[in-house]
Amino acid sequence: MTKARVFKDVETERERLKSMAQQIWETPELGLHEEESMQILVTRLEEEGFDVEIELGGMPTAFVASYGSGDPVVGILGEYDALPDLSQKVKSEHDPVEEGTPGHGCGHNLFGVAGVGGAIGVKRAIERGDIDGTIEFYGCPAEETLVGKVFMARDGAFDHLDAAITWHPGTLNTPTLDRSLALDSIQFTFEGVSAHAAASPESGRSALDAVELLNAGVEYMREHISEKARVHYVITNGGDAPNVVPAEATVWYYVRAPTRSEVERISDWLTDIAEAASMMTQTDVNHRYVTGCWDYLPNHTVTDIIWETMQELGDVGYSADDRAFAADLTETISDHQIEASLEDVPEEYVEEIRNASLYDEPVPPHAEGEVGGGSTEVGDVSWITPTGQFRAATWAVGTPAHTWQATAANGDFGKKGAVYAAKVLGGTAYALLENPSIVERANEEFHEVTGDQRYQSPLPPNIEPPFDLTAK
């Protein structure tokens, strides 16, 4: 028996998977509030005979669906949260469905659906007796705020896995070997004393002054952090009127770095600066640790199986109409963005990709050892169990994530890319379950690379998921 039967089983789900992706695209929900999106996935998994456990990590929209028994246990990760203010029709010009409302600009309407499709393909192989073991699909909410998998990991959701696989929408079909940045998300709220800014400024203590001193201190700190580290912030509350000394002000920081240890060092320094700003302005400061995540640790053994599976599948099979719409979208993307998307691509592929509007041939793993500019809580899973991930070509060449162009593609030809991703996920999981020796090699590699370093949750004790950050 080969992966081909899994591919065929996923193919029988094509129209249903595309319909599910469309439903989620039409009802975009922000992180930790993805009730309808989650239910679409859960309903299909229950219909297929999976056992489903809901509300993992204290989050009502987090779940795991399991089928089979015994080892190996392979997990497929999926996401389904949308982004604020990215509503967009399926058009090649910016035209929101409803101004100011969420949209699927990162392709998570495709993400979770593909995982369900892959899990169903593997489930049917287990059901037939072709392979032994357990397949699990993890419904992971709130990836955009780097919350879901971190809280699930804290509660041990992934501890029993022998391997995990996942994917993300993108502009190429390619396994992922580059690292991501670890992150801390922290809010500082200063409490001062309100006063009339002109009549009695001496009786006031400005919380906004404290925020500005904190921000100034961080600018001096930047000289002493590594080149790949990133510290950025936004003032979420700075007062209401110029003639009133602000009694309260809040600034929200992201601290990123290539390693968890460096993030923690910078965050400690940031906290010291906040305390100093409080002393300088005679205000009080409260720290709120929102969330944090680890850097992504790619497992080469699992990644190799992903690449083998992609090679067996070939391209997505986009139509002339798909390519024409992608070409229209490409016209709205700057040359700079297109060139930036090609920076780490193997040289022999660059020109062909540059001249295409939609490139769906598999591209070998690349950018090994490189550190990307973003963060993902897939990183947390990758420090718990051997993890492999890939990108699938669901967007026009050069499309940046979190844009209206991505939203438009995710509601159109990207759904075909999601079916392709489902086959890659299903075929890879099948290979791992069929060959426990591969799983053993993946775990040997994992322990060799991690050494004495063990995953520890970045979350402080008793912290709860930040439901207020994405309130409806």
GROMACS .gro file of C-alpha atoms in nm:
model
  472
    1MET     CA    1   0.000   0.000   0.000
    2THR     CA    2   0.129   0.349  -0.084
    3LYS     CA    3   0.037   0.711  -0.022
    4ALA     CA    4  -0.157   0.705  -0.350
    5ARG     CA    5  -0.466   0.567  -0.176
    6VAL     CA    6  -0.449   0.849   0.079
    7PHE     CA    7  -0.426   1.103  -0.205
    8LYS     CA    8  -0.731   0.942  -0.365
    9ASP     CA    9  -0.929   0.952  -0.040
   10VAL     CA   10  -0.848   1.321   0.005
   11GLU     CA   11  -0.949   1.383  -0.356
   12THR     CA   12  -1.295   1.239  -0.283
   13GLU     CA   13  -1.328   1.515  -0.024
   14ARG     CA   14  -1.229   1.792  -0.267
   15GLU     CA   15  -1.565   1.966  -0.304
   16ARG     CA   16  -1.652   1.933   0.062
   17LEU     CA   17  -1.314   2.075   0.167
   18LYS     CA   18  -1.352   2.367  -0.073
   19SER     CA   19  -1.702   2.430   0.062
   20MET     CA   20  -1.576   2.429   0.422
   21ALA     CA   21  -1.298   2.672   0.330
   22GLN     CA   22  -1.551   2.900   0.164
   23GLN     CA   23  -1.782   2.891   0.467
   24ILE     CA   24  -1.500   2.991   0.699
   25TRP     CA   25  -1.387   3.262   0.453
   26GLU     CA   26  -1.741   3.406   0.453
   27THR     CA   27  -1.766   3.408   0.835
   28PRO     CA   28  -1.423   3.538   0.946
   29GLU     CA   29  -1.379   3.531   1.324
   30LEU     CA   30  -1.100   3.674   1.537
   31GLY     CA   31  -0.882   3.461   1.761
   32LEU     CA   32  -1.042   3.290   2.064
   33HIS     CA   33  -1.386   3.369   1.919
   34GLU     CA   34  -1.388   3.126   1.623
   35GLU     CA   35  -1.707   2.946   1.729
   36GLU     CA   36  -1.859   2.894   1.382
   37SER     CA   37  -1.526   2.816   1.217
   38MET     CA   38  -1.439   2.559   1.480
   39GLN     CA   39  -1.779   2.396   1.454
   40ILE     CA   40  -1.746   2.351   1.078
   41LEU     CA   41  -1.429   2.149   1.135
   42VAL     CA   42  -1.553   1.959   1.439
   43THR     CA   43  -1.877   1.858   1.268
   44ARG     CA   44  -1.693   1.704   0.973
   45LEU     CA   45  -1.449   1.518   1.199
   46GLU     CA   46  -1.729   1.378   1.413
   47GLU     CA   47  -1.915   1.268   1.100
   48GLU     CA   48  -1.601   1.078   1.000
   49GLY     CA   49  -1.583   0.899   1.336
   50PHE     CA   50  -1.313   1.094   1.520
   51ASP     CA   51  -1.330   1.131   1.897
   52VAL     CA   52  -1.328   1.505   1.968
   53GLU     CA   53  -1.223   1.680   2.289
   54ILE     CA   54  -1.309   2.051   2.305
   55GLU     CA   55  -1.179   2.338   2.522
   56LEU     CA   56  -0.810   2.266   2.549
   57GLY     CA   57  -0.586   2.509   2.738
   58GLY     CA   58  -0.885   2.698   2.877
   59MET     CA   59  -0.998   2.801   2.527
   60PRO     CA   60  -1.351   2.704   2.411
   61THR     CA   61  -1.241   2.706   2.046
   62ALA     CA   62  -0.940   2.476   2.092
   63PHE     CA   63  -0.984   2.103   2.033
   64VAL     CA   64  -0.821   1.772   1.941
   65ALA     CA   65  -0.980   1.501   1.725
   66SER     CA   66  -0.834   1.149   1.745
   67TYR     CA   67  -0.871   0.826   1.550
   68GLY     CA   68  -0.694   0.494   1.594
   69SER     CA   69  -0.501   0.353   1.887
   70GLY     CA   70  -0.148   0.290   2.000
   71ASP     CA   71   0.182   0.415   1.863
   72PRO     CA   72   0.303   0.598   1.668
   73VAL     CA   73   0.090   0.903   1.744
   74VAL     CA   74   0.113   1.171   1.472
   75GLY     CA   75  -0.049   1.513   1.507
   76ILE     CA   76  -0.163   1.750   1.233
   77LEU     CA   77  -0.194   2.115   1.340
   78GLY     CA   78  -0.462   2.348   1.202
   79GLU     CA   79  -0.570   2.710   1.247
   80TYR     CA   80  -0.884   2.908   1.158
   81ASP     CA   81  -0.867   3.260   1.304
   82ALA     CA   82  -0.904   3.571   1.086
   83LEU     CA   83  -0.741   3.915   1.099
   84PRO     CA   84  -0.904   4.251   1.180
   85ASP     CA   85  -0.981   4.500   0.902
   86LEU     CA   86  -0.899   4.265   0.613
   87SER     CA   87  -1.243   4.217   0.464
   88GLN     CA   88  -1.211   4.182   0.086
   89LYS     CA   89  -1.417   4.057  -0.206
   90VAL     CA   90  -1.275   3.815  -0.463
   91LYS     CA   91  -1.156   4.097  -0.687
   92SER     CA   92  -0.823   4.229  -0.814
   93GLU     CA   93  -0.881   4.570  -0.658
   94HIS     CA   94  -0.922   4.667  -0.295
   95ASP     CA   95  -1.294   4.634  -0.223
   96PRO     CA   96  -1.400   4.518   0.126
   97VAL     CA   97  -1.709   4.304   0.171
   98GLU     CA   98  -1.776   4.527   0.472
   99GLU     CA   99  -1.538   4.806   0.567
  100GLY     CA  100  -1.354   4.758   0.896
  101THR     CA  101  -1.450   4.393   0.947
  102PRO     CA  102  -1.221   4.087   0.969
  103GLY     CA  103  -1.095   3.887   0.674
  104HIS     CA  104  -0.880   3.582   0.607
  105GLY     CA  105  -0.566   3.762   0.495
  106CYS     CA  106  -0.338   3.484   0.621
  107GLY     CA  107  -0.530   3.195   0.472
  108HIS     CA  108  -0.646   3.029   0.789
  109ASN     CA  109  -0.978   2.949   0.622
  110LEU     CA  110  -0.765   2.708   0.416
  111PHE     CA  111  -0.527   2.607   0.694
  112GLY     CA  112  -0.752   2.412   0.928
  113VAL     CA  113  -0.961   2.267   0.646
  114ALA     CA  114  -0.654   2.115   0.480
  115GLY     CA  115  -0.555   1.958   0.811
  116VAL     CA  116  -0.897   1.800   0.846
  117GLY     CA  117  -0.872   1.666   0.491
  118GLY     CA  118  -0.530   1.513   0.558
  119ALA     CA  119  -0.647   1.358   0.884
  120ILE     CA  120  -0.949   1.202   0.713
  121GLY     CA  121  -0.727   1.046   0.447
  122VAL     CA  122  -0.509   0.886   0.717
  123LYS     CA  123  -0.810   0.780   0.922
  124ARG     CA  124  -0.946   0.580   0.632
  125ALA     CA  125  -0.612   0.403   0.591
  126ILE     CA  126  -0.618   0.307   0.961
  127GLU     CA  127  -0.980   0.197   0.927
  128ARG     CA  128  -0.891  -0.032   0.635
  129GLY     CA  129  -0.604  -0.182   0.831
  130ASP     CA  130  -0.337  -0.048   0.597
  131ILE     CA  131  -0.147   0.112   0.888
  132ASP     CA  132  -0.150   0.108   1.267
  133GLY     CA  133  -0.125   0.393   1.515
  134THR     CA  134  -0.313   0.710   1.596
  135ILE     CA  135  -0.381   1.023   1.392
  136GLU     CA  136  -0.478   1.343   1.574
  137PHE     CA  137  -0.593   1.676   1.438
  138TYR     CA  138  -0.538   1.979   1.660
  139GLY     CA  139  -0.769   2.275   1.619
  140CYS     CA  140  -0.551   2.566   1.730
  141PRO     CA  141  -0.721   2.905   1.780
  142ALA     CA  142  -0.569   3.253   1.796
  143GLU     CA  143  -0.244   3.199   1.607
  144GLU     CA  144  -0.245   3.560   1.490
  145THR     CA  145  -0.197   3.675   1.849
  146LEU     CA  146   0.040   3.383   1.921
  147VAL     CA  147  -0.187   3.238   2.186
  148GLY     CA  148  -0.349   2.908   2.090
  149LYS     CA  149  -0.069   2.652   2.078
  150VAL     CA  150   0.117   2.817   2.368
  151PHE     CA  151  -0.175   2.765   2.607
  152MET     CA  152  -0.237   2.417   2.467
  153ALA     CA  153   0.131   2.330   2.514
  154ARG     CA  154   0.128   2.462   2.872
  155ASP     CA  155  -0.147   2.212   2.949
  156GLY     CA  156   0.040   1.921   2.791
  157ALA     CA  157  -0.173   1.879   2.478
  158PHE     CA  158   0.124   1.779   2.259
  159ASP     CA  159   0.336   1.588   2.512
  160HIS     CA  160   0.235   1.240   2.392
  161LEU     CA  161   0.298   1.303   2.020
  162ASP     CA  162   0.570   1.114   1.836
  163ALA     CA  163   0.572   1.373   1.557
  164ALA     CA  164   0.374   1.675   1.434
  165ILE     CA  165   0.321   1.821   1.088
  166THR     CA  166   0.166   2.145   0.970
  167TRP     CA  167   0.164   2.393   0.682
  168HIS     CA  168   0.083   2.752   0.592
  169PRO     CA  169  -0.062   2.922   0.285
  170GLY     CA  170   0.196   3.107   0.076
  171THR     CA  171   0.332   3.165  -0.273
  172LEU     CA  172   0.533   2.843  -0.320
  173ASN     CA  173   0.499   2.471  -0.260
  174THR     CA  174   0.805   2.411  -0.044
  175PRO     CA  175   0.905   2.251   0.288
  176THR     CA  176   1.020   2.493   0.558
  177LEU     CA  177   1.370   2.476   0.705
  178ASP     CA  178   1.423   2.834   0.819
  179ARG     CA  179   1.382   2.927   1.184
  180SER     CA  180   1.138   3.177   1.332
  181LEU     CA  181   1.180   3.433   1.610
  182ALA     CA  182   1.085   3.359   1.968
  183LEU     CA  183   0.858   3.626   2.117
  184ASP     CA  184   0.723   3.792   2.431
  185SER     CA  185   0.406   4.004   2.423
  186ILE     CA  186   0.389   4.241   2.721
  187GLN     CA  187   0.170   4.538   2.811
  188PHE     CA  188   0.277   4.812   3.055
  189THR     CA  189   0.006   5.028   3.211
  190PHE     CA  190   0.113   5.333   3.411
  191GLU     CA  191  -0.115   5.492   3.673
  192GLY     CA  192  -0.060   5.858   3.759
  193VAL     CA  193  -0.266   6.153   3.886
  194SER     CA  194  -0.496   6.357   3.668
  195ALA     CA  195  -0.485   6.737   3.678
  196HIS     CA  196  -0.556   7.043   3.465
  197ALA     CA  197  -0.250   7.065   3.242
  198ALA     CA  198  -0.251   7.448   3.245
  199ALA     CA  199  -0.413   7.549   3.575
  200SER     CA  200  -0.238   7.303   3.810
  201PRO     CA  201   0.015   7.083   3.633
  202GLU     CA  202   0.218   7.054   3.954
  203SER     CA  203  -0.059   6.848   4.111
  204GLY     CA  204  -0.058   6.591   3.832
  205ARG     CA  205   0.163   6.292   3.752
  206SER     CA  206   0.155   6.197   3.384
  207ALA     CA  207   0.119   5.832   3.296
  208LEU     CA  208   0.192   5.928   2.935
  209ASP     CA  209   0.524   6.076   3.039
  210ALA     CA  210   0.613   5.738   3.182
  211VAL     CA  211   0.521   5.564   2.855
  212GLU     CA  212   0.734   5.809   2.657
  213LEU     CA  213   1.031   5.763   2.892
  214LEU     CA  214   0.996   5.386   2.860
  215ASN     CA  215   0.994   5.415   2.481
  216ALA     CA  216   1.296   5.646   2.485
  217GLY     CA  217   1.485   5.403   2.707
  218VAL     CA  218   1.411   5.120   2.466
  219GLU     CA  219   1.562   5.320   2.179
  220TYR     CA  220   1.891   5.330   2.372
  221MET     CA  221   1.862   4.960   2.454
  222ARG     CA  222   1.845   4.872   2.081
  223GLU     CA  223   2.219   4.933   2.045
  224HIS     CA  224   2.288   4.640   2.275
  225ILE     CA  225   2.069   4.363   2.134
  226SER     CA  226   2.154   4.127   1.849
  227GLU     CA  227   2.103   4.219   1.485
  228LYS     CA  228   1.816   3.972   1.443
  229ALA     CA  229   1.631   4.084   1.757
  230ARG     CA  230   1.325   4.305   1.715
  231VAL     CA  231   1.146   4.529   1.967
  232HIS     CA  232   0.832   4.713   1.857
  233TYR     CA  233   0.545   4.879   2.034
  234VAL     CA  234   0.219   5.068   2.004
  235ILE     CA  235   0.063   5.311   2.254
  236THR     CA  236  -0.288   5.177   2.302
  237ASN     CA  237  -0.396   5.444   2.550
  238GLY     CA  238  -0.229   5.784   2.581
  239GLY     CA  239  -0.498   6.004   2.732
  240ASP     CA  240  -0.804   6.184   2.601
  241ALA     CA  241  -0.729   6.558   2.581
  242PRO     CA  242  -0.415   6.777   2.576
  243ASN     CA  243  -0.533   6.992   2.865
  244VAL     CA  244  -0.571   6.696   3.101
  245VAL     CA  245  -0.269   6.524   3.255
  246PRO     CA  246  -0.324   6.155   3.163
  247ALA     CA  247  -0.386   5.949   3.473
  248GLU     CA  248  -0.349   5.624   3.279
  249ALA     CA  249  -0.150   5.520   2.973
  250THR     CA  250  -0.067   5.182   2.821
  251VAL     CA  251   0.200   5.069   2.580
  252TRP     CA  252   0.208   4.720   2.421
  253TYR     CA  253   0.543   4.564   2.334
  254TYR     CA  254   0.656   4.271   2.122
  255VAL     CA  255   1.007   4.143   2.193
  256ARG     CA  256   1.149   3.901   1.934
  257ALA     CA  257   1.485   3.726   1.904
  258PRO     CA  258   1.630   3.409   1.748
  259THR     CA  259   1.631   3.221   2.081
  260ARG     CA  260   1.401   3.198   2.379
  261SER     CA  261   1.685   3.287   2.615
  262GLU     CA  262   1.762   3.613   2.433
  263VAL     CA  263   1.395   3.713   2.433
  264GLU     CA  264   1.385   3.663   2.809
  265ARG     CA  265   1.703   3.868   2.857
  266ILE     CA  266   1.560   4.158   2.654
  267SER     CA  267   1.222   4.135   2.826
  268ASP     CA  268   1.388   4.156   3.167
  269TRP     CA  269   1.575   4.468   3.052
  270LEU     CA  270   1.252   4.614   2.913
  271THR     CA  271   1.084   4.559   3.248
  272ASP     CA  272   1.370   4.733   3.427
  273ILE     CA  273   1.328   5.036   3.200
  274ALA     CA  274   0.953   5.039   3.273
  275GLU     CA  275   1.021   5.038   3.647
  276ALA     CA  276   1.271   5.321   3.604
  277ALA     CA  277   1.020   5.523   3.401
  278SER     CA  278   0.770   5.473   3.682
  279MET     CA  279   1.017   5.605   3.939
  280MET     CA  280   1.113   5.903   3.723
  281THR     CA  281   0.750   6.013   3.686
  282GLN     CA  282   0.623   5.912   4.033
  283THR     CA  283   0.366   5.684   3.875
  284ASP     CA  284   0.282   5.318   3.935
  285VAL     CA  285   0.334   5.055   3.666
  286ASN     CA  286   0.153   4.727   3.613
  287HIS     CA  287   0.296   4.458   3.383
  288ARG     CA  288   0.070   4.226   3.188
  289TYR     CA  289   0.240   3.932   3.022
  290VAL     CA  290   0.002   3.856   2.734
  291THR     CA  291   0.171   3.560   2.567
  292GLY     CA  292   0.503   3.434   2.438
  293CYS     CA  293   0.641   3.165   2.212
  294TRP     CA  294   0.957   2.975   2.122
  295ASP     CA  295   1.153   2.981   1.799
  296TYR     CA  296   1.073   2.715   1.537
  297LEU     CA  297   1.305   2.412   1.538
  298PRO     CA  298   1.274   2.223   1.207
  299ASN     CA  299   1.313   1.846   1.212
  300HIS     CA  300   1.498   1.736   0.899
  301THR     CA  301   1.372   1.378   0.911
  302VAL     CA  302   1.007   1.484   0.904
  303THR     CA  303   1.082   1.759   0.652
  304ASP     CA  304   1.239   1.503   0.417
  305ILE     CA  305   0.915   1.303   0.416
  306ILE     CA  306   0.718   1.618   0.338
  307TRP     CA  307   0.948   1.684   0.041
  308GLU     CA  308   0.917   1.325  -0.085
  309THR     CA  309   0.539   1.357  -0.066
  310MET     CA  310   0.540   1.686  -0.257
  311GLN     CA  311   0.751   1.533  -0.530
  312GLU     CA  312   0.506   1.244  -0.563
  313LEU     CA  313   0.216   1.486  -0.598
  314GLY     CA  314   0.371   1.732  -0.842
  315ASP     CA  315   0.190   2.061  -0.895
  316VAL     CA  316  -0.148   2.182  -0.767
  317GLY     CA  317  -0.308   2.181  -1.113
  318TYR     CA  318  -0.430   2.538  -1.137
  319SER     CA  319  -0.648   2.632  -1.435
  320ALA     CA  320  -0.598   2.908  -1.692
  321ASP     CA  321  -0.868   3.111  -1.511
  322ASP     CA  322  -0.684   3.072  -1.180
  323ARG     CA  323  -0.363   3.195  -1.337
  324ALA     CA  324  -0.540   3.486  -1.504
  325PHE     CA  325  -0.685   3.606  -1.174
  326ALA     CA  326  -0.346   3.561  -1.008
  327ALA     CA  327  -0.190   3.772  -1.286
  328ASP     CA  328  -0.442   4.048  -1.214
  329LEU     CA  329  -0.351   4.036  -0.845
  330THR     CA  330   0.021   4.043  -0.928
  331GLU     CA  331  -0.033   4.374  -1.107
  332THR     CA  332  -0.125   4.527  -0.769
  333ILE     CA  333   0.189   4.395  -0.595
  334SER     CA  334   0.506   4.606  -0.603
  335ASP     CA  335   0.826   4.487  -0.770
  336HIS     CA  336   0.995   4.524  -0.432
  337GLN     CA  337   0.752   4.281  -0.270
  338ILE     CA  338   0.799   4.029  -0.550
  339GLU     CA  339   1.178   4.050  -0.527
  340ALA     CA  340   1.166   4.023  -0.147
  341SER     CA  341   0.968   3.699  -0.179
  342LEU     CA  342   1.247   3.550  -0.393
  343GLU     CA  343   1.540   3.633  -0.166
  344ASP     CA  344   1.592   3.284  -0.023
  345VAL     CA  345   1.467   3.081  -0.319
  346PRO     CA  346   1.723   2.851  -0.489
  347GLU     CA  347   1.884   3.043  -0.776
  348GLU     CA  348   1.779   2.798  -1.045
  349TYR     CA  349   1.410   2.864  -0.968
  350VAL     CA  350   1.416   3.243  -0.935
  351GLU     CA  351   1.368   3.351  -1.295
  352GLU     CA  352   1.091   3.102  -1.364
  353ILE     CA  353   0.902   3.206  -1.050
  354ARG     CA  354   0.956   3.578  -1.122
  355ASN     CA  355   0.795   3.536  -1.464
  356ALA     CA  356   0.494   3.347  -1.328
  357SER     CA  357   0.182   3.485  -1.169
  358LEU     CA  358   0.106   3.157  -0.992
  359TYR     CA  359   0.389   2.906  -0.937
  360ASP     CA  360   0.278   2.566  -0.813
  361GLU     CA  361   0.567   2.332  -0.895
  362PRO     CA  362   0.734   2.192  -0.580
  363VAL     CA  363   1.050   2.377  -0.475
  364PRO     CA  364   1.309   2.190  -0.264
  365PRO     CA  365   1.370   2.278   0.102
  366HIS     CA  366   1.596   2.582   0.133
  367ALA     CA  367   1.701   2.865   0.365
  368GLU     CA  368   1.838   2.617   0.617
  369GLY     CA  369   1.990   2.802   0.910
  370GLU     CA  370   1.823   3.129   0.814
  371VAL     CA  371   1.606   3.313   1.066
  372GLY     CA  372   1.288   3.469   0.933
  373GLY     CA  373   1.137   3.793   1.058
  374GLY     CA  374   0.816   3.650   1.198
  375SER     CA  375   0.708   3.438   1.493
  376THR     CA  376   0.481   3.135   1.527
  377GLU     CA  377   0.374   2.921   1.818
  378VAL     CA  378   0.441   2.617   1.601
  379GLY     CA  379   0.780   2.684   1.757
  380ASP     CA  380   0.650   2.568   2.095
  381VAL     CA  381   0.530   2.239   1.946
  382SER     CA  382   0.865   2.191   1.769
  383TRP     CA  383   1.048   2.195   2.105
  384ILE     CA  384   0.811   1.929   2.241
  385THR     CA  385   0.804   1.679   1.953
  386PRO     CA  386   0.975   1.643   1.612
  387THR     CA  387   0.793   1.884   1.381
  388GLY     CA  388   0.791   1.950   1.008
  389GLN     CA  389   0.604   2.216   0.815
  390PHE     CA  390   0.567   2.344   0.462
  391ARG     CA  391   0.410   2.619   0.257
  392ALA     CA  392   0.165   2.563  -0.024
  393ALA     CA  393   0.108   2.786  -0.326
  394THR     CA  394  -0.227   2.949  -0.256
  395TRP     CA  395  -0.138   3.311  -0.345
  396ALA     CA  396  -0.010   3.500  -0.647
  397VAL     CA  397   0.368   3.529  -0.667
  398GLY     CA  398   0.501   3.800  -0.435
  399THR     CA  399   0.182   3.836  -0.230
  400PRO     CA  400   0.263   3.941   0.127
  401ALA     CA  401   0.064   3.781   0.407
  402HIS     CA  402  -0.196   3.994   0.587
  403THR     CA  403  -0.302   4.182   0.273
  404TRP     CA  404  -0.625   4.221   0.080
  405GLN     CA  405  -0.461   4.041  -0.214
  406ALA     CA  406  -0.409   3.734   0.004
  407THR     CA  407  -0.770   3.755   0.127
  408ALA     CA  408  -0.897   3.762  -0.232
  409ALA     CA  409  -0.688   3.457  -0.329
  410ASN     CA  410  -0.793   3.266  -0.016
  411GLY     CA  411  -1.155   3.303  -0.124
  412ASP     CA  412  -1.083   3.182  -0.477
  413PHE     CA  413  -0.808   2.963  -0.627
  414GLY     CA  414  -0.640   2.918  -0.289
  415LYS     CA  415  -0.901   2.655  -0.207
  416LYS     CA  416  -0.742   2.426  -0.465
  417GLY     CA  417  -0.411   2.481  -0.292
  418ALA     CA  418  -0.572   2.373   0.035
  419VAL     CA  419  -0.673   2.039  -0.119
  420TYR     CA  420  -0.313   1.996  -0.234
  421ALA     CA  421  -0.193   2.074   0.120
  422ALA     CA  422  -0.438   1.816   0.259
  423LYS     CA  423  -0.275   1.552   0.038
  424VAL     CA  424   0.074   1.651   0.152
  425LEU     CA  425  -0.033   1.636   0.518
  426GLY     CA  426  -0.214   1.305   0.471
  427GLY     CA  427   0.066   1.147   0.270
  428THR     CA  428   0.332   1.257   0.518
  429ALA     CA  429   0.136   1.134   0.821
  430TYR     CA  430   0.070   0.804   0.643
  431ALA     CA  431   0.443   0.755   0.578
  432LEU     CA  432   0.526   0.822   0.943
  433LEU     CA  433   0.265   0.576   1.068
  434GLU     CA  434   0.362   0.314   0.810
  435ASN     CA  435   0.731   0.334   0.899
  436PRO     CA  436   0.786   0.365   1.277
  437SER     CA  437   1.162   0.358   1.205
  438ILE     CA  438   1.127   0.705   1.047
  439VAL     CA  439   0.959   0.828   1.364
  440GLU     CA  440   1.243   0.680   1.566
  441ARG     CA  441   1.501   0.862   1.350
  442ALA     CA  442   1.305   1.186   1.386
  443ASN     CA  443   1.312   1.153   1.764
  444GLU     CA  444   1.681   1.064   1.767
  445GLU     CA  445   1.749   1.381   1.567
  446PHE     CA  446   1.523   1.581   1.800
  447HIS     CA  447   1.708   1.470   2.114
  448GLU     CA  448   2.046   1.521   1.951
  449VAL     CA  449   1.962   1.878   1.851
  450THR     CA  450   1.786   1.983   2.170
  451GLY     CA  451   2.040   1.821   2.403
  452ASP     CA  452   1.977   1.925   2.761
  453GLN     CA  453   1.742   2.206   2.664
  454ARG     CA  454   1.382   2.118   2.745
  455TYR     CA  455   1.066   2.306   2.662
  456GLN     CA  456   0.933   2.524   2.939
  457SER     CA  457   0.618   2.727   2.890
  458PRO     CA  458   0.689   3.100   2.866
  459LEU     CA  459   0.356   3.167   3.037
  460PRO     CA  460   0.354   3.278   3.402
  461PRO     CA  461   0.163   3.050   3.642
  462ASN     CA  462  -0.216   3.085   3.641
  463ILE     CA  463  -0.228   3.322   3.342
  464GLU     CA  464  -0.551   3.289   3.140
  465PRO     CA  465  -0.597   3.323   2.762
  466PRO     CA  466  -0.634   3.693   2.665
  467PHE     CA  467  -0.991   3.688   2.537
  468ASP     CA  468  -1.013   4.067   2.555
  469LEU     CA  469  -0.747   4.126   2.288
  470THR     CA  470  -0.977   4.015   2.010
  471ALA     CA  471  -1.313   4.094   2.164
  472LYS     CA  472  -1.600   4.108   1.916
   0.00000   0.00000   0.00000
